[in-house]
């Protein structure tokens, strides 16, 4: 019976960010954590928070506390860290370079349309 119980136990995936364990990530300083990020993210962290952004974050935190339980935003999961959210919801249609359509160029206007 013990073998069956051992098979039923779920093993949870251990979270790592760029090869660093979660426990070590929590203990690292901001400077060491910056070195794990890409250049664009490091530059953004080095620029710091301006007054407008700081006040916006303050208002957002206050609004989140006052919101009813089912109206709060989704909890940030470990898989979401290190990604820009715009990557997942593209607001533009990517350009696909294919063959031109009918009368797309000046010379194709003289071709007979079948």
mmCIF file of C-alpha atoms in Angstrom:
data_model
loop_
_atom_site.group_PDB
_atom_site.id
_atom_site.type_symbol
_atom_site.label_atom_id
_atom_site.label_comp_id
_atom_site.label_asym_id
_atom_site.label_seq_id
_atom_site.Cartn_x
_atom_site.Cartn_y
_atom_site.Cartn_z
ATOM 1 C CA UNK A 1 0.000 0.000 0.000
ATOM 2 C CA UNK A 2 2.897 2.368 0.637
ATOM 3 C CA UNK A 3 4.078 2.064 -2.986
ATOM 4 C CA UNK A 4 0.656 3.176 -4.226
ATOM 5 C CA UNK A 5 0.651 6.153 -1.856
ATOM 6 C CA UNK A 6 4.109 7.189 -3.010
ATOM 7 C CA UNK A 7 2.993 7.130 -6.649
ATOM 8 C CA UNK A 8 -0.008 9.316 -5.846
ATOM 9 C CA UNK A 9 2.081 12.068 -4.274
ATOM 10 C CA UNK A 10 2.421 15.018 -6.619
ATOM 11 C CA UNK A 11 5.819 16.507 -7.163
ATOM 12 C CA UNK A 12 5.666 20.238 -7.642
ATOM 13 C CA UNK A 13 7.883 21.996 -10.127
ATOM 14 C CA UNK A 14 10.697 23.908 -8.477
ATOM 15 C CA UNK A 15 10.666 27.534 -9.635
ATOM 16 C CA UNK A 16 13.895 28.987 -10.947
ATOM 17 C CA UNK A 17 14.520 32.298 -12.693
ATOM 18 C CA UNK A 18 17.492 32.205 -15.057
ATOM 19 C CA UNK A 19 19.005 29.293 -13.169
ATOM 20 C CA UNK A 20 18.656 30.833 -9.694
ATOM 21 C CA UNK A 21 16.453 29.111 -7.124
ATOM 22 C CA UNK A 22 13.484 30.920 -5.560
ATOM 23 C CA UNK A 23 14.973 30.876 -2.050
ATOM 24 C CA UNK A 24 18.188 32.443 -3.343
ATOM 25 C CA UNK A 25 16.211 35.045 -5.311
ATOM 26 C CA UNK A 26 14.440 36.196 -2.164
ATOM 27 C CA UNK A 27 17.776 36.619 -0.369
ATOM 28 C CA UNK A 28 19.587 38.512 -3.147
ATOM 29 C CA UNK A 29 20.028 42.274 -3.097
ATOM 30 C CA UNK A 30 18.617 44.603 -5.748
ATOM 31 C CA UNK A 31 22.012 45.005 -7.443
ATOM 32 C CA UNK A 32 22.508 41.254 -7.785
ATOM 33 C CA UNK A 33 18.951 40.845 -9.006
ATOM 34 C CA UNK A 34 19.482 43.522 -11.672
ATOM 35 C CA UNK A 35 22.340 41.518 -13.135
ATOM 36 C CA UNK A 36 19.945 38.630 -13.812
ATOM 37 C CA UNK A 37 17.673 40.792 -15.973
ATOM 38 C CA UNK A 38 18.211 41.618 -19.631
ATOM 39 C CA UNK A 39 19.748 44.948 -20.680
ATOM 40 C CA UNK A 40 16.401 46.618 -21.382
ATOM 41 C CA UNK A 41 15.013 45.672 -17.970
ATOM 42 C CA UNK A 42 18.243 46.735 -16.230
ATOM 43 C CA UNK A 43 18.072 50.115 -17.933
ATOM 44 C CA UNK A 44 14.475 50.568 -16.810
ATOM 45 C CA UNK A 45 15.400 49.688 -13.215
ATOM 46 C CA UNK A 46 18.384 52.048 -13.274
ATOM 47 C CA UNK A 47 16.232 54.961 -14.413
ATOM 48 C CA UNK A 48 14.128 54.566 -11.284
ATOM 49 C CA UNK A 49 10.584 55.683 -10.549
ATOM 50 C CA UNK A 50 9.597 59.229 -11.345
ATOM 51 C CA UNK A 51 7.081 61.158 -9.273
ATOM 52 C CA UNK A 52 4.146 60.562 -11.637
ATOM 53 C CA UNK A 53 4.736 56.818 -11.796
ATOM 54 C CA UNK A 54 5.178 56.634 -8.042
ATOM 55 C CA UNK A 55 1.877 58.426 -7.438
ATOM 56 C CA UNK A 56 0.149 56.174 -9.983
ATOM 57 C CA UNK A 57 1.378 53.063 -8.185
ATOM 58 C CA UNK A 58 0.194 54.519 -4.895
ATOM 59 C CA UNK A 59 -3.314 55.148 -6.295
ATOM 60 C CA UNK A 60 -3.442 51.674 -7.849
ATOM 61 C CA UNK A 61 -2.522 49.994 -4.562
ATOM 62 C CA UNK A 62 -5.188 52.003 -2.746
ATOM 63 C CA UNK A 63 -7.841 51.137 -5.365
ATOM 64 C CA UNK A 64 -6.909 47.456 -5.201
ATOM 65 C CA UNK A 65 -7.363 47.377 -1.424
ATOM 66 C CA UNK A 66 -10.765 49.036 -1.667
ATOM 67 C CA UNK A 67 -12.005 46.747 -4.459
ATOM 68 C CA UNK A 68 -14.376 43.885 -3.598
ATOM 69 C CA UNK A 69 -12.826 40.386 -3.553
ATOM 70 C CA UNK A 70 -14.032 39.242 -6.998
ATOM 71 C CA UNK A 71 -13.061 42.515 -8.693
ATOM 72 C CA UNK A 72 -9.366 42.366 -7.862
ATOM 73 C CA UNK A 73 -6.829 41.715 -10.612
ATOM 74 C CA UNK A 74 -5.310 38.312 -11.188
ATOM 75 C CA UNK A 75 -2.480 37.183 -8.935
ATOM 76 C CA UNK A 76 0.939 37.358 -10.596
ATOM 77 C CA UNK A 77 2.235 33.828 -11.080
ATOM 78 C CA UNK A 78 5.927 32.885 -11.188
ATOM 79 C CA UNK A 79 5.669 32.076 -14.916
ATOM 80 C CA UNK A 80 4.681 35.689 -15.642
ATOM 81 C CA UNK A 81 7.824 37.231 -14.151
ATOM 82 C CA UNK A 82 10.316 38.556 -16.674
ATOM 83 C CA UNK A 83 7.824 38.964 -19.531
ATOM 84 C CA UNK A 84 6.310 42.038 -21.076
ATOM 85 C CA UNK A 85 2.553 41.570 -21.202
ATOM 86 C CA UNK A 86 2.279 43.207 -24.626
ATOM 87 C CA UNK A 87 3.932 40.137 -26.042
ATOM 88 C CA UNK A 88 0.838 38.092 -25.234
ATOM 89 C CA UNK A 89 -1.804 40.523 -26.540
ATOM 90 C CA UNK A 90 -0.612 42.182 -29.727
ATOM 91 C CA UNK A 91 -2.493 45.391 -30.506
ATOM 92 C CA UNK A 92 -1.365 45.545 -34.122
ATOM 93 C CA UNK A 93 -1.552 43.131 -37.039
ATOM 94 C CA UNK A 94 1.908 41.856 -37.986
ATOM 95 C CA UNK A 95 2.865 42.621 -41.596
ATOM 96 C CA UNK A 96 2.937 39.631 -43.920
ATOM 97 C CA UNK A 97 4.852 40.241 -47.127
ATOM 98 C CA UNK A 98 3.296 38.072 -49.795
ATOM 99 C CA UNK A 99 2.417 38.449 -53.425
ATOM 100 C CA UNK A 100 0.666 41.675 -54.420
ATOM 101 C CA UNK A 101 -3.018 41.623 -55.255
ATOM 102 C CA UNK A 102 -4.827 42.709 -58.399
ATOM 103 C CA UNK A 103 -3.887 46.250 -59.480
ATOM 104 C CA UNK A 104 -1.531 46.623 -56.543
ATOM 105 C CA UNK A 105 1.103 48.223 -58.766
ATOM 106 C CA UNK A 106 0.866 50.509 -61.789
ATOM 107 C CA UNK A 107 2.091 47.878 -64.243
ATOM 108 C CA UNK A 108 -0.408 45.252 -63.077
ATOM 109 C CA UNK A 109 -3.327 47.508 -64.001
ATOM 110 C CA UNK A 110 -2.739 46.702 -67.717
ATOM 111 C CA UNK A 111 -3.036 42.938 -67.206
ATOM 112 C CA UNK A 112 -6.400 41.434 -68.121
ATOM 113 C CA UNK A 113 -8.498 40.301 -65.158
ATOM 114 C CA UNK A 114 -9.779 36.772 -65.728
#
